[in-house]
Each structure stands twice: as structure tokens, then as C-alpha cells.
């Protein structure tokens, strides 16, 4: 089955957020990073600053020499993290398979076409538009049939770019690719490749697998495959939640059953609403109790059916509570957790006809 992978990467991320939040910075060379006078480095810079040869990880003092009129701004991580949460929320609407690589980029496997859009390209366009309307920032996208090509493609037409590499164009795309553009080839490997006479994907393709493994170890096998447009790595949603729970430390230790039940009911409501918000239902209900002597116990049970309903959760929590010492010993903490969530929805055959264009 041919997969459809999108790689999205925000343009000049930290600098673009600074220009968005301070209109005086717009259209100017802006450098986000450390102070040029105190051995700081450039985290990133606006595209206006890149014209002077400034780039990430360069000493700020050097950047200052290249462009003395550039404006230096200290990073505001909280602002960047907030945007990161916004874009990840957008991604979730288009795929259940989202793999963030950093604050500003992610892979999405859209093979299943969650939003029923006409094509993978349309999906990427819509995501870019959503990002712009919700954050005021631009992103670039690469659309292809594997992670390697999608990642390289997203960088081809920055900023605000969209590059689509369908299966039949993949090998040709890679042949013309300079070796330093290969995802996974850093500065050191690039030097070594050049020393071996490998300047482009076409040069790389001429080398045997044995040769590449001898020169680069395990990575050699990877270079051999990607030179042929082969990359079977899956998009791994790395933050799959295995459980959803809430717990509360009480203001005073208590042993009154009714009060305990009241507090547990509130916790069950909270857990239920988080489950619903995340479209998850759990099979296993776990009650956690910490007594005033800090001894902590858990009691679990698996239900016949998955649930996200607070009433159902409470019914079982009540029975689990009976098996504890909560009536004889004072309690200082109460918690409820739901786990064992349902698997992904099955693939619907008609969705597989979803094209690239
Ligand atoms: P990148 O996506 O590599 O760069 P960018 O978004 O600034 O620019 P581009 O348009 O080329 O994608 O990195 C994302 C953010 O991560 C970047 O805005 C700042 C931060 N970062 C660092 O702090 N140090 C670094 O060396 C790099 C590469 C990035
Ligand atoms: Mg970026």
C-alpha cells in the first residue's frame, strides 16, 4: 500500500513569532538568541537576516559583524510552546498519526484521510491555511510517500512552500538532491561523503550497499535505501497516552465515607470529561488511595465494555472502595485512572483511493 506522508515545518519559527508579536520587527533582520557581547549563539533569524548569511547555531558576535543593524531578541520559550500546542491541535484533526520532531515540525501519516479531503496535497494546503489563520504564522509542507522524501521536500521552497513528490517522481527527486540536503546527513557525514566523491543522490546511488556499510556502518544501509527512494519508517505518534487519571490530595485527612464518595464523584467527572475531549474510552478503572500514614494502595477492575461515562466509572469505584480500609483508616489522597483504550478505527477501503494531487 502506498502511504501518504506530510512533513510540516514552521518558517523561521522563533523569529516569525517575534515579528508577529512586535510589528516593529516586521520586514527587518531579526535574530533570536544570545547576546553578541556575551558569547551567545543564534537560535534562528528572520529571512531578512538570512540574506546576510546568518543562520542557526552561529555565534551571535559573528552575526552582528555580518549585519550590525540586525535586531537581537531574547528567546521567549513560553510563546513558542504555546504556538506548538496550537499547531499540534490542528494536526490532530487531520490524522491520528502525528509525530512531532520538535516544537515547530511534525510528520503526519494521512493515508487514512481522516477529513475526507480530495488529496494529500489538498490536506497539506488546508493545514497550512489553518496554521496561518489560527496562529498568524506560515509553515512549509512536503508531501510524499515516505518520511525521508516528505522531510526533504518541506525544505525545498521555504518560506510558505509546498512541495509534492508523488511516487513516480521520487527517484528522480533524490538523484538531483545535493548530499547535504539528505535527512540524516550532518556536517561530518557531508564532509566524508564529499571526500568519497558523493555530491548528489545520483552519486550515492552508484555506490554498493557493501561499500556504504563499510564506510558508514549501519547508517550505510539507510543511505543505500533512501538513495532509491525507499524508507519504510512509520510515523510514530510518540505521545500515545496509555492512561488518563486525576488525583487530589485532601486539605485534611478524612474517614467519612460520604465525603470520600463526593470527592471521588468530582474526580470521576473530571476524568470523564478528559476522556471525552480525547475521544478515548477505557476498559480498566483504577482507584488509588493514600492513607494518612502515606501507605498507598490501588484497586483495579476491567469492565466488559469501554467507558468514558462518569456514572459508570463511579459505580465501579464505589465497589472498589469497599475493598479498602477507607472506613477504618483516614485518607489523605484519592485518585481515579482509566486505562486500556480502544484501538484506532479500522481502515475503510474507499479511503485508500485518496490521491496525491
Ligand atoms: P528550524 O525549523 O530548523 O528553523 P526555523 O523554523 O527557524 O527556520 P526554517 O524556516 O528554516 O525552518 O528550527 C525551529 C526552531 O528551533 C528555530 O526557530 C529556533 C530553534 N532552533 C535553535 O534554537 N537552535 C538551532 O540550532 C536550530 C536549528 C533551531
Ligand atoms: Mg522551521
XYZ file of C-alpha atoms and ligand atoms in Angstrom:
387
model
C 0.000 0.000 0.000
C 1.335 3.449 -0.896
C 1.381 5.745 2.129
C 0.824 9.486 2.150
C 3.111 11.397 4.452
C 3.157 15.128 5.109
C 6.043 16.897 6.815
C 5.245 20.359 8.125
C 7.838 22.833 9.374
C 7.223 26.386 10.537
C 9.176 29.151 8.779
C 11.878 30.950 10.794
C 9.868 29.822 13.777
C 11.114 31.786 16.820
C 11.815 34.877 14.685
C 8.401 34.723 12.994
C 6.678 34.642 16.406
C 8.693 37.703 17.465
C 7.745 39.575 14.281
C 4.116 38.591 14.752
C 4.031 39.849 18.336
C 6.000 43.036 17.698
C 5.004 44.728 14.427
C 8.064 46.989 14.640
C 10.203 43.942 13.859
C 8.382 43.051 10.653
C 10.412 43.281 7.453
C 13.648 43.657 9.425
C 16.615 41.358 10.056
C 15.723 39.841 13.430
C 17.978 37.462 15.323
C 16.599 35.388 18.183
C 19.300 34.141 20.503
C 22.061 35.090 22.864
C 23.783 38.419 23.283
C 26.617 39.084 20.802
C 28.684 40.563 23.638
C 28.463 37.526 25.915
C 29.298 34.562 23.685
C 25.661 33.895 22.803
C 24.569 31.909 19.750
C 21.840 32.430 17.172
C 18.781 30.197 17.775
C 17.273 31.361 14.498
C 16.806 34.516 12.453
C 14.237 36.062 10.149
C 14.512 35.519 6.402
C 15.576 39.173 6.108
C 18.598 38.317 8.283
C 19.406 35.168 6.307
C 20.320 37.314 3.292
C 23.407 38.350 5.242
C 24.498 34.734 5.683
C 23.267 34.492 9.259
C 21.952 31.092 10.400
C 21.097 28.963 13.454
C 23.941 27.971 15.794
C 26.229 30.747 14.534
C 27.971 32.864 17.206
C 25.887 35.984 17.815
C 29.055 38.089 17.601
C 29.666 36.801 14.082
C 26.041 37.517 13.170
C 26.475 41.044 14.464
C 29.552 41.509 12.262
C 27.646 40.253 9.222
C 24.725 42.600 9.875
C 25.318 45.289 12.523
C 21.816 46.711 12.066
C 20.159 43.374 12.898
C 17.879 43.418 15.920
C 18.719 40.865 18.618
C 15.804 39.455 20.621
C 15.934 37.096 23.600
C 14.015 33.838 23.132
C 10.556 33.627 24.730
C 10.108 29.878 25.009
C 6.631 30.143 26.516
C 5.334 31.946 23.432
C 6.867 29.325 21.108
C 5.493 26.450 23.171
C 2.013 27.955 23.022
C 2.160 28.036 19.201
C 3.488 24.486 19.208
C 0.410 23.325 21.141
C -1.838 25.157 18.642
C -0.284 23.547 15.578
C -0.292 20.079 17.158
C -4.001 20.507 17.863
C -4.530 21.348 14.192
C -2.551 18.263 13.096
C -4.709 16.010 15.288
C -7.748 16.986 13.225
C -6.174 15.567 10.076
C -4.517 12.413 11.347
C -4.286 10.098 14.317
C -0.671 9.503 13.296
C 1.233 12.651 14.139
C 4.892 12.550 15.108
C 6.302 15.865 16.334
C 10.058 16.143 15.766
C 10.472 19.440 17.574
C 8.339 22.407 18.624
C 7.878 23.543 15.035
C 7.752 20.399 12.886
C 5.912 17.127 12.613
C 5.230 14.181 10.353
C 1.621 13.253 9.626
C 0.553 9.999 8.020
C -2.636 10.995 6.179
C -3.118 7.726 4.283
C -6.395 7.226 6.106
C -7.714 10.648 5.073
C -9.474 11.465 8.329
C -11.049 14.670 6.935
C -12.165 13.089 3.640
C -10.292 15.638 1.539
C -9.698 15.284 -2.182
C -5.974 14.588 -1.971
C -2.904 14.595 0.255
C -1.886 17.873 -1.404
C -5.239 19.436 -0.508
C -4.748 18.214 3.039
C -1.366 19.939 3.245
C -2.813 23.158 1.801
C -5.648 23.117 4.289
C -3.284 22.526 7.208
C -1.082 25.426 6.073
C -4.148 27.671 5.819
C -5.388 26.626 9.259
C -1.985 27.318 10.782
C -1.950 30.779 9.185
C -5.470 31.683 10.281
C -5.068 30.366 13.839
C -1.509 31.476 14.600
C -0.785 34.211 12.056
C 2.340 32.290 11.009
C 3.410 30.488 7.833
C 4.609 26.919 7.525
C 6.119 24.889 4.696
C 4.967 21.411 3.764
C 6.380 18.416 1.956
C 4.025 15.728 0.675
C 5.293 12.334 -0.384
C 5.118 8.565 0.057
C 7.680 8.286 2.852
C 9.186 10.287 5.696
C 12.571 10.856 4.083
C 11.223 12.489 0.937
C 8.480 14.421 2.767
C 11.048 15.890 5.152
C 13.438 16.913 2.388
C 10.556 18.277 0.295
C 9.224 20.580 3.026
C 12.560 22.421 2.955
C 12.685 22.912 -0.821
C 10.535 26.016 -1.209
C 10.699 27.774 2.129
C 9.124 30.050 3.305
C 5.407 29.325 2.843
C 6.300 26.467 0.497
C 4.515 23.352 -0.658
C 6.434 20.608 -2.449
C 4.732 17.431 -3.600
C 6.772 14.403 -4.654
C 4.470 11.604 -5.836
C 5.808 8.021 -6.085
C 6.795 8.160 -9.728
C 8.845 11.323 -9.195
C 10.641 10.086 -6.068
C 13.807 8.571 -7.518
C 14.420 11.487 -9.857
C 13.901 13.937 -6.981
C 16.560 12.166 -4.945
C 19.052 11.884 -7.807
C 19.321 15.661 -8.127
C 19.462 16.245 -4.384
C 22.745 17.682 -3.025
C 24.106 15.363 -0.342
C 23.891 17.994 2.405
C 20.114 18.119 1.906
C 19.753 14.461 2.851
C 17.746 13.986 6.047
C 20.218 12.300 8.383
C 23.379 13.689 6.799
C 25.000 16.178 9.172
C 28.115 18.283 8.688
C 30.569 15.459 9.485
C 28.916 12.896 7.210
C 28.611 15.501 4.463
C 32.382 16.070 4.538
C 33.036 12.349 4.362
C 30.552 11.882 1.501
C 32.237 14.676 -0.462
C 35.643 13.105 0.196
C 34.270 9.868 -1.292
C 33.099 11.771 -4.367
C 29.412 11.679 -3.385
C 27.932 15.098 -4.158
C 24.344 14.187 -5.048
C 21.769 11.442 -4.690
C 22.814 10.150 -8.116
C 26.415 9.745 -6.892
C 25.159 7.949 -3.784
C 23.103 5.555 -5.854
C 26.222 4.409 -7.714
C 27.761 3.019 -4.514
C 27.169 -0.570 -3.446
C 25.494 -1.436 -0.177
C 28.682 -3.176 1.000
C 30.734 -0.068 0.292
C 28.307 2.228 2.171
C 28.101 -0.109 5.186
C 31.895 -0.357 5.273
C 32.213 3.432 5.242
C 29.230 4.447 7.380
C 28.289 1.375 9.431
C 24.574 0.832 9.995
C 23.727 4.227 8.510
C 25.221 2.978 5.241
C 22.259 0.632 4.726
C 19.912 3.569 5.301
C 21.767 5.720 2.732
C 21.604 2.836 0.245
C 17.815 2.593 0.638
C 16.965 6.294 0.625
C 19.103 6.811 -2.491
C 16.480 4.558 -4.132
C 13.547 6.375 -2.557
C 12.992 3.562 -0.050
C 12.155 4.476 3.539
C 9.729 2.235 5.424
C 9.865 4.050 8.750
C 6.433 4.586 10.243
C 5.059 7.834 11.573
C 5.089 7.133 15.306
C 2.688 9.134 17.410
C 5.173 9.288 20.275
C 2.827 10.589 22.859
C 0.190 7.920 22.907
C -1.491 8.246 26.277
C -1.769 4.897 27.967
C -3.985 6.142 30.773
C -5.969 9.172 31.814
C -6.368 9.938 35.501
C -6.728 12.613 38.125
C -5.903 12.620 41.824
C -6.401 15.041 44.672
C -4.590 15.478 47.948
C -7.232 16.398 50.521
C -6.939 19.517 52.644
C -7.433 17.457 55.789
C -7.296 13.691 56.236
C -10.788 12.196 56.343
C -12.513 8.906 57.005
C -16.142 9.871 56.345
C -17.441 7.625 53.542
C -19.933 10.163 52.170
C -17.321 12.866 51.887
C -14.944 10.432 50.227
C -17.657 9.457 47.721
C -18.398 13.116 46.978
C -14.759 13.842 46.234
C -14.442 10.713 44.093
C -17.532 11.756 42.122
C -15.905 15.073 41.288
C -12.724 13.305 40.198
C -14.775 10.877 38.056
C -16.441 13.861 36.337
C -13.047 15.371 35.545
C -11.644 12.092 34.218
C -14.779 11.567 32.128
C -14.511 14.980 30.518
C -10.815 14.489 29.693
C -11.647 11.100 28.154
C -14.388 12.641 26.035
C -12.209 15.514 24.946
C -9.600 12.997 23.775
C -12.166 10.673 22.176
C -10.999 7.832 24.391
C -12.786 5.129 26.357
C -11.059 2.926 28.910
C -11.668 -0.649 29.950
C -9.793 -0.627 33.249
C -10.847 1.516 36.208
C -8.254 2.080 38.939
C -8.892 3.622 42.341
C -5.909 4.984 44.222
C -5.900 5.739 47.927
C -3.159 7.100 50.122
C -3.827 6.760 53.836
C -2.735 9.305 56.409
C 0.293 7.091 57.207
C 1.285 7.508 53.493
C 0.672 3.864 52.708
C -0.707 3.854 49.141
C -2.954 1.212 47.620
C -4.594 0.772 44.216
C -7.599 -1.332 43.297
C -8.405 -2.083 39.640
C -11.063 -3.812 37.657
C -11.623 -4.343 33.953
C -15.129 -3.760 32.617
C -16.981 -5.758 29.999
C -17.229 -2.608 27.865
C -15.087 0.502 27.399
C -16.433 3.606 29.046
C -15.999 7.359 29.351
C -19.100 7.832 31.486
C -18.683 9.255 34.987
C -21.701 7.351 36.363
C -20.333 4.020 35.159
C -16.891 4.893 36.486
C -18.360 5.777 39.912
C -20.377 2.578 40.117
C -17.163 0.558 39.933
C -15.143 2.972 42.055
C -17.747 2.569 44.804
C -17.339 -1.214 44.765
C -13.560 -0.920 44.642
C -13.706 1.406 47.643
C -15.431 -1.351 49.659
C -12.301 -3.483 49.319
C -10.079 -0.869 51.010
C -9.578 0.283 54.598
C -11.092 3.686 53.805
C -13.717 3.310 56.545
C -11.281 2.464 59.335
C -8.237 4.472 58.301
C -8.008 8.154 57.451
C -7.369 9.033 53.816
C -5.147 11.857 52.500
C -5.248 11.309 48.711
C -7.811 9.957 46.259
C -7.407 9.235 42.563
C -9.136 7.569 39.612
C -7.484 6.389 36.409
C -8.913 4.840 33.240
C -6.636 2.751 31.019
C -6.686 0.213 28.169
C -8.081 2.477 25.483
C -9.651 1.394 22.242
C -7.507 0.860 19.175
C -7.609 3.046 16.065
C -10.670 2.876 13.887
C -10.322 0.338 11.072
C -9.279 1.451 7.606
C -12.167 1.952 5.231
C -11.314 0.626 1.795
C -12.674 3.533 -0.236
C -10.362 5.922 1.577
C -7.332 4.200 0.080
C -8.077 5.658 -3.353
C -7.228 9.089 -1.973
C -4.696 10.521 -4.495
C -1.646 12.751 -4.139
C -2.899 15.575 -6.365
P 14.179 25.105 12.331
O 12.885 24.596 11.826
O 15.412 24.342 11.993
O 14.433 26.586 11.820
P 13.393 27.781 11.621
O 11.992 27.355 11.846
O 13.862 28.927 12.460
O 13.622 28.191 10.118
P 13.174 27.396 8.809
O 12.258 28.324 8.087
O 14.445 27.156 8.060
O 12.519 26.137 9.247
O 14.131 25.225 13.899
C 12.956 25.606 14.590
C 13.310 26.464 15.777
O 14.194 25.767 16.650
C 14.013 27.737 15.413
O 13.104 28.783 15.114
C 14.829 28.024 16.641
C 15.119 26.666 17.229
N 16.488 26.266 16.932
C 17.500 26.542 17.860
O 17.223 27.064 18.931
N 18.797 26.199 17.554
C 19.153 25.605 16.361
O 20.348 25.326 16.126
C 18.095 25.322 15.423
C 18.445 24.688 14.095
C 16.812 25.684 15.730
Mg 11.266 25.599 10.992
